[in-house]
Amino acid sequence: MDNWQIPEEDTFSTEERRRYWEKLHSSDNYRDVWSLTDAPEVRNTVCQDLAKVQPCRQVLIPGCGSKTLLQNQIAESFPELHSIVCTDYEGVVATAASQPNHKKIVYKAKDSASVDWQQHFDSVIIVNSVISESDRENRAILRACRQALRPGGCLIGFFPTSLCTLDLGYLEQGPERKRILERVNPERSTVYETNQGITQIFYTPLRLRYLLKNSGFSLDRMQVFFCDSDYFVDATYCHYKMGDRDKVIYELFVVASAE
Ligand SMILES: C[S@@+](CC[C@H](N)C(=O)[O-])C[C@H]1O[C@@H](n2cnc3c(N)ncnc32)[C@H](O)[C@@H]1O
């Protein structure tokens, strides 16, 4: 165990985790869950960096979820692509596959920690899918993504960060400040997601940088991505009742190369 490892505490079993996500995605309300891929600027940001990956014929989206806008936009924007493989738990990919999808999109039921391709993909795209409450699992996912990439292949990803919740919390006063801050455990980089009823690891920039390096990536870029467009301000209000245009959610946007 290295010094950076977050000790395991109250983690789901593999089966519990699968059941949790399958139930969440099949619930009537999932359509309304705040998802980054619903935002055009998120999809455009991914596509801008994907356009720099040469050659780019094979793309993997692990933990793709049940929404399909991202993979369809990629398929339509990059005619030279051969296929986009989207993986998630069986019950989740079944929902995604049942919707209209470009013919180059392939869905496969796979645990992200054990995707077993070797040096097959030119790019791996992660959108909020390395957020397990188990640091060990997140590390296994990143290692599997690294193995799936050809040398020089590119990881493009959005990662939530607990610093955002701390930042938003300290901008409030009184009970609201307390309500936000008590959801964060800074030592473990975890945040309790009230809407979903679970605790997840949202890495800080230093932790994420280290984890990527430790998984065999060389970090090209890590930047703050502010969810501050009209789309996001409306969506954030709907889901979290936060309507201040300056107190917006942000994530870490990462581009990294497989060494
Ligand atoms: C927060 S959702 C994000 C979904 C999608 N990427 C999006 O942005 O809409 C996290 C996704 O990762 C999937 N996931 C988490 N851990 C997984 C694992 N070990 N194996 C497969 N899928 C996993 C969940 O099922 C879920 O669909």
PDB file of C-alpha atoms and ligand atoms in Angstrom:
ATOM      1  CA  MET A   1       0.000   0.000   0.000  1.00  0.00           C
ATOM      2  CA  ASP A   2       1.498   3.357  -0.992  1.00  0.00           C
ATOM      3  CA  ASN A   3       1.104   6.467   1.164  1.00  0.00           C
ATOM      4  CA  TRP A   4      -1.467   7.956  -1.169  1.00  0.00           C
ATOM      5  CA  GLN A   5      -3.875   5.062  -0.919  1.00  0.00           C
ATOM      6  CA  ILE A   6      -7.205   5.845   0.717  1.00  0.00           C
ATOM      7  CA  PRO A   7      -7.911   3.028   3.206  1.00  0.00           C
ATOM      8  CA  GLU A   8     -10.942   0.938   2.283  1.00  0.00           C
ATOM      9  CA  GLU A   9     -13.988   1.684   4.464  1.00  0.00           C
ATOM     10  CA  ASP A  10     -17.548   0.388   4.090  1.00  0.00           C
ATOM     11  CA  THR A  11     -17.138  -0.539   0.456  1.00  0.00           C
ATOM     12  CA  PHE A  12     -19.813  -2.221  -1.665  1.00  0.00           C
ATOM     13  CA  SER A  13     -19.170  -5.769  -2.792  1.00  0.00           C
ATOM     14  CA  THR A  14     -18.904  -6.115  -6.582  1.00  0.00           C
ATOM     15  CA  GLU A  15     -22.450  -7.477  -6.666  1.00  0.00           C
ATOM     16  CA  GLU A  16     -23.867  -4.690  -4.486  1.00  0.00           C
ATOM     17  CA  ARG A  17     -22.231  -2.084  -6.678  1.00  0.00           C
ATOM     18  CA  ARG A  18     -23.646  -3.630  -9.836  1.00  0.00           C
ATOM     19  CA  ARG A  19     -27.126  -3.801  -8.292  1.00  0.00           C
ATOM     20  CA  TYR A  20     -26.897  -0.211  -7.091  1.00  0.00           C
ATOM     21  CA  TRP A  21     -26.049   1.201 -10.527  1.00  0.00           C
ATOM     22  CA  GLU A  22     -28.475  -1.026 -12.430  1.00  0.00           C
ATOM     23  CA  LYS A  23     -31.305   0.008 -10.121  1.00  0.00           C
ATOM     24  CA  LEU A  24     -30.380   3.690 -10.399  1.00  0.00           C
ATOM     25  CA  HIS A  25     -30.300   3.598 -14.191  1.00  0.00           C
ATOM     26  CA  SER A  26     -33.543   1.651 -14.512  1.00  0.00           C
ATOM     27  CA  SER A  27     -35.487   3.922 -12.168  1.00  0.00           C
ATOM     28  CA  ASP A  28     -37.987   6.174 -13.904  1.00  0.00           C
ATOM     29  CA  ASN A  29     -36.198   9.222 -12.675  1.00  0.00           C
ATOM     30  CA  TYR A  30     -32.731   8.507 -14.050  1.00  0.00           C
ATOM     31  CA  ARG A  31     -33.606  10.531 -17.096  1.00  0.00           C
ATOM     32  CA  ASP A  32     -33.541  13.520 -14.783  1.00  0.00           C
ATOM     33  CA  VAL A  33     -30.222  12.784 -13.071  1.00  0.00           C
ATOM     34  CA  TRP A  34     -27.607  15.527 -13.563  1.00  0.00           C
ATOM     35  CA  SER A  35     -25.355  14.084 -16.256  1.00  0.00           C
ATOM     36  CA  LEU A  36     -22.396  15.847 -17.763  1.00  0.00           C
ATOM     37  CA  THR A  37     -22.901  14.238 -21.173  1.00  0.00           C
ATOM     38  CA  ASP A  38     -26.258  15.989 -21.599  1.00  0.00           C
ATOM     39  CA  ALA A  39     -24.347  19.266 -21.900  1.00  0.00           C
ATOM     40  CA  PRO A  40     -23.267  20.169 -25.457  1.00  0.00           C
ATOM     41  CA  GLU A  41     -20.125  21.946 -24.210  1.00  0.00           C
ATOM     42  CA  VAL A  42     -18.955  18.768 -22.468  1.00  0.00           C
ATOM     43  CA  ARG A  43     -19.415  16.704 -25.611  1.00  0.00           C
ATOM     44  CA  ASN A  44     -17.712  19.405 -27.696  1.00  0.00           C
ATOM     45  CA  THR A  45     -14.770  19.543 -25.279  1.00  0.00           C
ATOM     46  CA  VAL A  46     -14.293  15.777 -25.606  1.00  0.00           C
ATOM     47  CA  CYS A  47     -14.554  15.970 -29.399  1.00  0.00           C
ATOM     48  CA  GLN A  48     -12.014  18.811 -29.608  1.00  0.00           C
ATOM     49  CA  ASP A  49      -9.373  16.717 -27.876  1.00  0.00           C
ATOM     50  CA  LEU A  50     -10.380  13.525 -29.632  1.00  0.00           C
ATOM     51  CA  ALA A  51      -9.730  15.290 -32.954  1.00  0.00           C
ATOM     52  CA  LYS A  52      -6.054  15.583 -31.944  1.00  0.00           C
ATOM     53  CA  VAL A  53      -5.659  11.810 -31.493  1.00  0.00           C
ATOM     54  CA  GLN A  54      -4.058  10.417 -34.658  1.00  0.00           C
ATOM     55  CA  PRO A  55      -4.820   7.820 -35.784  1.00  0.00           C
ATOM     56  CA  CYS A  56      -8.155   7.397 -34.041  1.00  0.00           C
ATOM     57  CA  ARG A  57     -10.086   4.330 -35.125  1.00  0.00           C
ATOM     58  CA  GLN A  58     -11.085   2.664 -31.859  1.00  0.00           C
ATOM     59  CA  VAL A  59     -12.610   4.439 -28.858  1.00  0.00           C
ATOM     60  CA  LEU A  60     -13.594   2.976 -25.486  1.00  0.00           C
ATOM     61  CA  ILE A  61     -16.095   4.610 -23.114  1.00  0.00           C
ATOM     62  CA  PRO A  62     -16.046   2.670 -19.823  1.00  0.00           C
ATOM     63  CA  GLY A  63     -18.919   3.334 -17.398  1.00  0.00           C
ATOM     64  CA  CYS A  64     -20.848   4.855 -20.302  1.00  0.00           C
ATOM     65  CA  GLY A  65     -24.146   4.965 -18.389  1.00  0.00           C
ATOM     66  CA  SER A  66     -27.571   4.764 -19.998  1.00  0.00           C
ATOM     67  CA  LYS A  67     -27.507   8.024 -21.947  1.00  0.00           C
ATOM     68  CA  THR A  68     -26.272   7.999 -25.523  1.00  0.00           C
ATOM     69  CA  LEU A  69     -25.630  11.576 -26.690  1.00  0.00           C
ATOM     70  CA  LEU A  70     -21.841  11.496 -26.240  1.00  0.00           C
ATOM     71  CA  GLN A  71     -21.162   8.320 -28.215  1.00  0.00           C
ATOM     72  CA  ASN A  72     -23.595   9.351 -30.964  1.00  0.00           C
ATOM     73  CA  GLN A  73     -21.989  12.765 -31.345  1.00  0.00           C
ATOM     74  CA  ILE A  74     -18.528  11.154 -31.533  1.00  0.00           C
ATOM     75  CA  ALA A  75     -19.724   8.616 -34.112  1.00  0.00           C
ATOM     76  CA  GLU A  76     -21.204  11.373 -36.261  1.00  0.00           C
ATOM     77  CA  SER A  77     -18.212  13.707 -35.912  1.00  0.00           C
ATOM     78  CA  PHE A  78     -15.445  11.235 -36.767  1.00  0.00           C
ATOM     79  CA  PRO A  79     -16.180   9.317 -39.968  1.00  0.00           C
ATOM     80  CA  GLU A  80     -12.757   7.625 -39.850  1.00  0.00           C
ATOM     81  CA  LEU A  81     -13.651   5.830 -36.594  1.00  0.00           C
ATOM     82  CA  HIS A  82     -14.169   2.090 -36.890  1.00  0.00           C
ATOM     83  CA  SER A  83     -15.981   1.564 -33.611  1.00  0.00           C
ATOM     84  CA  ILE A  84     -16.911   3.053 -30.247  1.00  0.00           C
ATOM     85  CA  VAL A  85     -17.127   0.419 -27.565  1.00  0.00           C
ATOM     86  CA  CYS A  86     -19.265   1.491 -24.612  1.00  0.00           C
ATOM     87  CA  THR A  87     -19.128  -0.630 -21.473  1.00  0.00           C
ATOM     88  CA  ASP A  88     -21.045  -0.673 -18.211  1.00  0.00           C
ATOM     89  CA  TYR A  89     -23.032  -3.153 -16.118  1.00  0.00           C
ATOM     90  CA  GLU A  90     -25.394  -5.387 -18.075  1.00  0.00           C
ATOM     91  CA  GLY A  91     -28.614  -3.691 -16.962  1.00  0.00           C
ATOM     92  CA  VAL A  92     -27.134  -0.278 -17.782  1.00  0.00           C
ATOM     93  CA  VAL A  93     -25.850  -1.017 -21.296  1.00  0.00           C
ATOM     94  CA  ALA A  94     -29.178  -2.707 -22.074  1.00  0.00           C
ATOM     95  CA  THR A  95     -30.934   0.649 -21.501  1.00  0.00           C
ATOM     96  CA  ALA A  96     -28.391   2.520 -23.637  1.00  0.00           C
ATOM     97  CA  ALA A  97     -28.552  -0.081 -26.419  1.00  0.00           C
ATOM     98  CA  SER A  98     -32.355   0.128 -26.554  1.00  0.00           C
ATOM     99  CA  GLN A  99     -32.175   3.754 -27.761  1.00  0.00           C
ATOM    100  CA  PRO A 100     -31.305   5.061 -31.229  1.00  0.00           C
ATOM    101  CA  ASN A 101     -27.571   4.497 -31.777  1.00  0.00           C
ATOM    102  CA  HIS A 102     -25.148   5.021 -34.645  1.00  0.00           C
ATOM    103  CA  LYS A 103     -24.129   1.724 -36.267  1.00  0.00           C
ATOM    104  CA  LYS A 104     -20.497   2.103 -35.144  1.00  0.00           C
ATOM    105  CA  ILE A 105     -21.496   2.041 -31.466  1.00  0.00           C
ATOM    106  CA  VAL A 106     -21.106  -1.314 -29.729  1.00  0.00           C
ATOM    107  CA  TYR A 107     -22.353  -1.928 -26.175  1.00  0.00           C
ATOM    108  CA  LYS A 108     -20.735  -4.547 -23.950  1.00  0.00           C
ATOM    109  CA  ALA A 109     -21.543  -5.559 -20.394  1.00  0.00           C
ATOM    110  CA  LYS A 110     -18.238  -5.338 -18.544  1.00  0.00           C
ATOM    111  CA  ASP A 111     -16.912  -4.355 -15.169  1.00  0.00           C
ATOM    112  CA  SER A 112     -14.669  -1.336 -15.816  1.00  0.00           C
ATOM    113  CA  ALA A 113     -12.034  -2.742 -13.460  1.00  0.00           C
ATOM    114  CA  SER A 114     -11.627  -5.810 -15.628  1.00  0.00           C
ATOM    115  CA  VAL A 115     -12.007  -4.587 -19.193  1.00  0.00           C
ATOM    116  CA  ASP A 116      -9.525  -6.975 -20.743  1.00  0.00           C
ATOM    117  CA  TRP A 117      -8.432  -5.413 -24.020  1.00  0.00           C
ATOM    118  CA  GLN A 118      -4.692  -5.056 -24.500  1.00  0.00           C
ATOM    119  CA  GLN A 119      -3.367  -2.036 -26.418  1.00  0.00           C
ATOM    120  CA  HIS A 120      -6.436  -2.019 -28.643  1.00  0.00           C
ATOM    121  CA  PHE A 121      -7.863   1.503 -28.329  1.00  0.00           C
ATOM    122  CA  ASP A 122      -6.619   4.869 -29.552  1.00  0.00           C
ATOM    123  CA  SER A 123      -8.622   6.730 -26.930  1.00  0.00           C
ATOM    124  CA  VAL A 124     -10.471   6.038 -23.688  1.00  0.00           C
ATOM    125  CA  ILE A 125     -13.118   8.515 -22.574  1.00  0.00           C
ATOM    126  CA  ILE A 126     -14.110   8.707 -18.931  1.00  0.00           C
ATOM    127  CA  VAL A 127     -17.003  10.870 -17.835  1.00  0.00           C
ATOM    128  CA  ASN A 128     -17.632  10.655 -14.108  1.00  0.00           C
ATOM    129  CA  SER A 129     -17.044   6.928 -14.146  1.00  0.00           C
ATOM    130  CA  VAL A 130     -14.047   6.725 -11.799  1.00  0.00           C
ATOM    131  CA  ILE A 131     -15.901   7.707  -8.643  1.00  0.00           C
ATOM    132  CA  SER A 132     -16.079   4.506  -6.619  1.00  0.00           C
ATOM    133  CA  GLU A 133     -16.020   4.757  -2.829  1.00  0.00           C
ATOM    134  CA  SER A 134     -13.184   2.239  -3.110  1.00  0.00           C
ATOM    135  CA  ASP A 135      -9.836   3.764  -4.030  1.00  0.00           C
ATOM    136  CA  ARG A 136      -8.681   0.259  -4.894  1.00  0.00           C
ATOM    137  CA  GLU A 137     -11.440  -0.060  -7.476  1.00  0.00           C
ATOM    138  CA  ASN A 138     -10.718   3.330  -9.031  1.00  0.00           C
ATOM    139  CA  ARG A 139      -7.066   2.380  -9.376  1.00  0.00           C
ATOM    140  CA  ALA A 140      -8.002  -0.939 -10.973  1.00  0.00           C
ATOM    141  CA  ILE A 141     -10.233   0.900 -13.479  1.00  0.00           C
ATOM    142  CA  LEU A 142      -7.464   3.324 -14.448  1.00  0.00           C
ATOM    143  CA  ARG A 143      -4.962   0.474 -14.819  1.00  0.00           C
ATOM    144  CA  ALA A 144      -7.411  -1.448 -17.024  1.00  0.00           C
ATOM    145  CA  CYS A 145      -7.936   1.685 -19.145  1.00  0.00           C
ATOM    146  CA  ARG A 146      -4.187   2.075 -19.509  1.00  0.00           C
ATOM    147  CA  GLN A 147      -3.818  -1.529 -20.640  1.00  0.00           C
ATOM    148  CA  ALA A 148      -6.636  -1.112 -23.137  1.00  0.00           C
ATOM    149  CA  LEU A 149      -4.835   1.819 -24.809  1.00  0.00           C
ATOM    150  CA  ARG A 150      -2.132   1.475 -27.418  1.00  0.00           C
ATOM    151  CA  PRO A 151       1.160   3.169 -26.422  1.00  0.00           C
ATOM    152  CA  GLY A 152       0.678   6.878 -27.108  1.00  0.00           C
ATOM    153  CA  GLY A 153      -3.107   6.451 -26.908  1.00  0.00           C
ATOM    154  CA  CYS A 154      -5.064   9.147 -25.143  1.00  0.00           C
ATOM    155  CA  LEU A 155      -7.236   9.269 -22.040  1.00  0.00           C
ATOM    156  CA  ILE A 156      -9.770  12.100 -22.079  1.00  0.00           C
ATOM    157  CA  GLY A 157     -11.790  12.474 -18.925  1.00  0.00           C
ATOM    158  CA  PHE A 158     -13.979  14.425 -16.583  1.00  0.00           C
ATOM    159  CA  PHE A 159     -13.517  13.776 -12.872  1.00  0.00           C
ATOM    160  CA  PRO A 160     -15.539  15.361 -10.070  1.00  0.00           C
ATOM    161  CA  THR A 161     -13.440  16.809  -7.267  1.00  0.00           C
ATOM    162  CA  SER A 162     -14.212  17.147  -3.566  1.00  0.00           C
ATOM    163  CA  LEU A 163     -12.527  20.573  -3.665  1.00  0.00           C
ATOM    164  CA  CYS A 164     -15.582  21.864  -5.512  1.00  0.00           C
ATOM    165  CA  THR A 165     -17.898  20.870  -2.675  1.00  0.00           C
ATOM    166  CA  LEU A 166     -15.529  22.413  -0.108  1.00  0.00           C
ATOM    167  CA  ASP A 167     -15.266  25.576  -2.189  1.00  0.00           C
ATOM    168  CA  LEU A 168     -19.055  25.882  -2.472  1.00  0.00           C
ATOM    169  CA  GLY A 169     -19.498  25.099   1.219  1.00  0.00           C
ATOM    170  CA  TYR A 170     -17.113  27.807   2.437  1.00  0.00           C
ATOM    171  CA  LEU A 171     -18.891  30.369   0.271  1.00  0.00           C
ATOM    172  CA  GLU A 172     -22.047  29.842   2.351  1.00  0.00           C
ATOM    173  CA  GLN A 173     -22.804  30.863   5.916  1.00  0.00           C
ATOM    174  CA  GLY A 174     -24.554  29.269   8.874  1.00  0.00           C
ATOM    175  CA  PRO A 175     -26.635  26.104   8.447  1.00  0.00           C
ATOM    176  CA  GLU A 176     -26.207  26.004   4.648  1.00  0.00           C
ATOM    177  CA  ARG A 177     -22.422  25.977   5.038  1.00  0.00           C
ATOM    178  CA  LYS A 178     -22.724  23.184   7.581  1.00  0.00           C
ATOM    179  CA  ARG A 179     -25.112  21.211   5.365  1.00  0.00           C
ATOM    180  CA  ILE A 180     -22.653  21.262   2.458  1.00  0.00           C
ATOM    181  CA  LEU A 181     -19.429  20.785   4.388  1.00  0.00           C
ATOM    182  CA  GLU A 182     -20.670  17.865   6.437  1.00  0.00           C
ATOM    183  CA  ARG A 183     -21.003  15.887   3.207  1.00  0.00           C
ATOM    184  CA  VAL A 184     -17.247  16.107   2.610  1.00  0.00           C
ATOM    185  CA  ASN A 185     -14.484  14.078   4.217  1.00  0.00           C
ATOM    186  CA  PRO A 186     -11.346  15.976   3.088  1.00  0.00           C
ATOM    187  CA  GLU A 187      -8.987  13.354   4.431  1.00  0.00           C
ATOM    188  CA  ARG A 188     -10.535  10.652   2.253  1.00  0.00           C
ATOM    189  CA  SER A 189     -11.557  12.987  -0.620  1.00  0.00           C
ATOM    190  CA  THR A 190     -15.086  11.649  -0.345  1.00  0.00           C
ATOM    191  CA  VAL A 191     -18.402  13.400  -0.851  1.00  0.00           C
ATOM    192  CA  TYR A 192     -21.782  12.118   0.261  1.00  0.00           C
ATOM    193  CA  GLU A 193     -24.211  12.534  -2.653  1.00  0.00           C
ATOM    194  CA  THR A 194     -27.543  13.316  -1.011  1.00  0.00           C
ATOM    195  CA  ASN A 195     -29.643  12.663  -4.142  1.00  0.00           C
ATOM    196  CA  GLN A 196     -28.061   9.260  -4.705  1.00  0.00           C
ATOM    197  CA  GLY A 197     -27.627   8.306  -1.035  1.00  0.00           C
ATOM    198  CA  ILE A 198     -23.995   7.166  -1.423  1.00  0.00           C
ATOM    199  CA  THR A 199     -20.483   8.308  -0.642  1.00  0.00           C
ATOM    200  CA  GLN A 200     -18.013   8.508  -3.515  1.00  0.00           C
ATOM    201  CA  ILE A 201     -14.365   9.468  -3.946  1.00  0.00           C
ATOM    202  CA  PHE A 202     -13.991  12.745  -5.832  1.00  0.00           C
ATOM    203  CA  TYR A 203     -10.221  13.087  -6.143  1.00  0.00           C
ATOM    204  CA  THR A 204      -8.321  16.286  -5.488  1.00  0.00           C
ATOM    205  CA  PRO A 205      -6.008  17.422  -8.338  1.00  0.00           C
ATOM    206  CA  LEU A 206      -2.880  16.124  -6.615  1.00  0.00           C
ATOM    207  CA  ARG A 207      -4.417  12.747  -5.870  1.00  0.00           C
ATOM    208  CA  LEU A 208      -5.727  12.379  -9.401  1.00  0.00           C
ATOM    209  CA  ARG A 209      -2.416  13.441 -10.919  1.00  0.00           C
ATOM    210  CA  TYR A 210      -0.637  10.856  -8.797  1.00  0.00           C
ATOM    211  CA  LEU A 211      -3.125   8.120  -9.622  1.00  0.00           C
ATOM    212  CA  LEU A 212      -2.786   8.727 -13.340  1.00  0.00           C
ATOM    213  CA  LYS A 213       0.998   8.627 -13.114  1.00  0.00           C
ATOM    214  CA  ASN A 214       0.816   5.493 -11.005  1.00  0.00           C
ATOM    215  CA  SER A 215      -1.405   3.827 -13.610  1.00  0.00           C
ATOM    216  CA  GLY A 216       1.060   4.427 -16.450  1.00  0.00           C
ATOM    217  CA  PHE A 217      -0.181   7.728 -17.856  1.00  0.00           C
ATOM    218  CA  SER A 218       1.716  10.880 -18.551  1.00  0.00           C
ATOM    219  CA  LEU A 219      -0.446  13.897 -17.787  1.00  0.00           C
ATOM    220  CA  ASP A 220      -0.732  16.339 -20.678  1.00  0.00           C
ATOM    221  CA  ARG A 221      -3.345  18.641 -19.179  1.00  0.00           C
ATOM    222  CA  MET A 222      -5.540  19.029 -16.124  1.00  0.00           C
ATOM    223  CA  GLN A 223      -7.852  21.995 -16.079  1.00  0.00           C
ATOM    224  CA  VAL A 224     -10.811  23.258 -14.138  1.00  0.00           C
ATOM    225  CA  PHE A 225     -14.011  22.850 -16.131  1.00  0.00           C
ATOM    226  CA  PHE A 226     -16.689  25.216 -14.845  1.00  0.00           C
ATOM    227  CA  CYS A 227     -20.253  24.034 -15.381  1.00  0.00           C
ATOM    228  CA  ASP A 228     -21.414  27.608 -15.912  1.00  0.00           C
ATOM    229  CA  SER A 229     -23.285  27.615 -19.219  1.00  0.00           C
ATOM    230  CA  ASP A 230     -27.017  28.442 -19.308  1.00  0.00           C
ATOM    231  CA  TYR A 231     -27.666  24.726 -19.702  1.00  0.00           C
ATOM    232  CA  PHE A 232     -25.730  23.890 -16.545  1.00  0.00           C
ATOM    233  CA  VAL A 233     -27.075  26.758 -14.475  1.00  0.00           C
ATOM    234  CA  ASP A 234     -30.633  25.570 -15.208  1.00  0.00           C
ATOM    235  CA  ALA A 235     -29.796  21.891 -14.640  1.00  0.00           C
ATOM    236  CA  THR A 236     -27.958  22.645 -11.392  1.00  0.00           C
ATOM    237  CA  TYR A 237     -30.939  24.607 -10.157  1.00  0.00           C
ATOM    238  CA  CYS A 238     -33.338  21.778 -11.058  1.00  0.00           C
ATOM    239  CA  HIS A 239     -31.274  19.101  -9.312  1.00  0.00           C
ATOM    240  CA  TYR A 240     -29.532  20.879  -6.451  1.00  0.00           C
ATOM    241  CA  LYS A 241     -31.608  24.050  -6.037  1.00  0.00           C
ATOM    242  CA  MET A 242     -28.436  26.115  -6.503  1.00  0.00           C
ATOM    243  CA  GLY A 243     -29.205  29.118  -8.695  1.00  0.00           C
ATOM    244  CA  ASP A 244     -26.245  31.476  -8.205  1.00  0.00           C
ATOM    245  CA  ARG A 245     -24.443  31.998 -11.520  1.00  0.00           C
ATOM    246  CA  ASP A 246     -21.104  32.418  -9.750  1.00  0.00           C
ATOM    247  CA  LYS A 247     -21.307  29.481  -7.365  1.00  0.00           C
ATOM    248  CA  VAL A 248     -21.143  26.783 -10.006  1.00  0.00           C
ATOM    249  CA  ILE A 249     -20.101  23.153  -9.914  1.00  0.00           C
ATOM    250  CA  TYR A 250     -16.702  22.427 -11.422  1.00  0.00           C
ATOM    251  CA  GLU A 251     -14.841  19.289 -12.375  1.00  0.00           C
ATOM    252  CA  LEU A 252     -11.315  18.352 -13.426  1.00  0.00           C
ATOM    253  CA  PHE A 253     -10.863  17.875 -17.157  1.00  0.00           C
ATOM    254  CA  VAL A 254      -7.920  15.649 -17.979  1.00  0.00           C
ATOM    255  CA  VAL A 255      -5.981  14.696 -21.076  1.00  0.00           C
ATOM    256  CA  ALA A 256      -3.293  12.074 -20.510  1.00  0.00           C
ATOM    257  CA  SER A 257      -1.183   9.808 -22.725  1.00  0.00           C
ATOM    258  CA  ALA A 258      -0.462   6.126 -22.300  1.00  0.00           C
ATOM    259  CA  GLU A 259       3.305   5.906 -21.819  1.00  0.00           C
TER     260      GLU A 259
HETATM  261  C1  LIG B   1     -22.075   8.779 -12.587  1.00  0.00           C
HETATM  262  S1  LIG B   1     -22.419   7.557 -13.765  1.00  0.00           S
HETATM  263  C2  LIG B   1     -21.809   8.308 -15.243  1.00  0.00           C
HETATM  264  C3  LIG B   1     -22.401   7.677 -16.476  1.00  0.00           C
HETATM  265  C4  LIG B   1     -21.973   8.319 -17.792  1.00  0.00           C
HETATM  266  N1  LIG B   1     -20.558   8.245 -18.002  1.00  0.00           N
HETATM  267  C5  LIG B   1     -22.466   9.750 -17.845  1.00  0.00           C
HETATM  268  O1  LIG B   1     -21.628  10.653 -17.721  1.00  0.00           O
HETATM  269  O2  LIG B   1     -23.679   9.957 -18.001  1.00  0.00           O
HETATM  270  C6  LIG B   1     -21.158   6.326 -13.426  1.00  0.00           C
HETATM  271  C7  LIG B   1     -21.291   5.126 -14.332  1.00  0.00           C
HETATM  272  O3  LIG B   1     -20.196   4.250 -14.128  1.00  0.00           O
HETATM  273  C8  LIG B   1     -20.693   2.927 -14.073  1.00  0.00           C
HETATM  274  N2  LIG B   1     -19.769   2.131 -13.260  1.00  0.00           N
HETATM  275  C9  LIG B   1     -19.275   2.453 -12.049  1.00  0.00           C
HETATM  276  N3  LIG B   1     -18.431   1.471 -11.634  1.00  0.00           N
HETATM  277  C10 LIG B   1     -18.425   0.538 -12.607  1.00  0.00           C
HETATM  278  C11 LIG B   1     -17.737  -0.681 -12.771  1.00  0.00           C
HETATM  279  N4  LIG B   1     -16.913  -1.161 -11.838  1.00  0.00           N
HETATM  280  N5  LIG B   1     -17.947  -1.387 -13.899  1.00  0.00           N
HETATM  281  C12 LIG B   1     -18.810  -0.925 -14.856  1.00  0.00           C
HETATM  282  N6  LIG B   1     -19.464   0.237 -14.756  1.00  0.00           N
HETATM  283  C13 LIG B   1     -19.258   0.966 -13.654  1.00  0.00           C
HETATM  284  C14 LIG B   1     -22.063   3.046 -13.449  1.00  0.00           C
HETATM  285  O4  LIG B   1     -22.878   1.950 -13.746  1.00  0.00           O
HETATM  286  C15 LIG B   1     -22.548   4.327 -14.060  1.00  0.00           C
HETATM  287  O5  LIG B   1     -23.231   4.110 -15.255  1.00  0.00           O
END
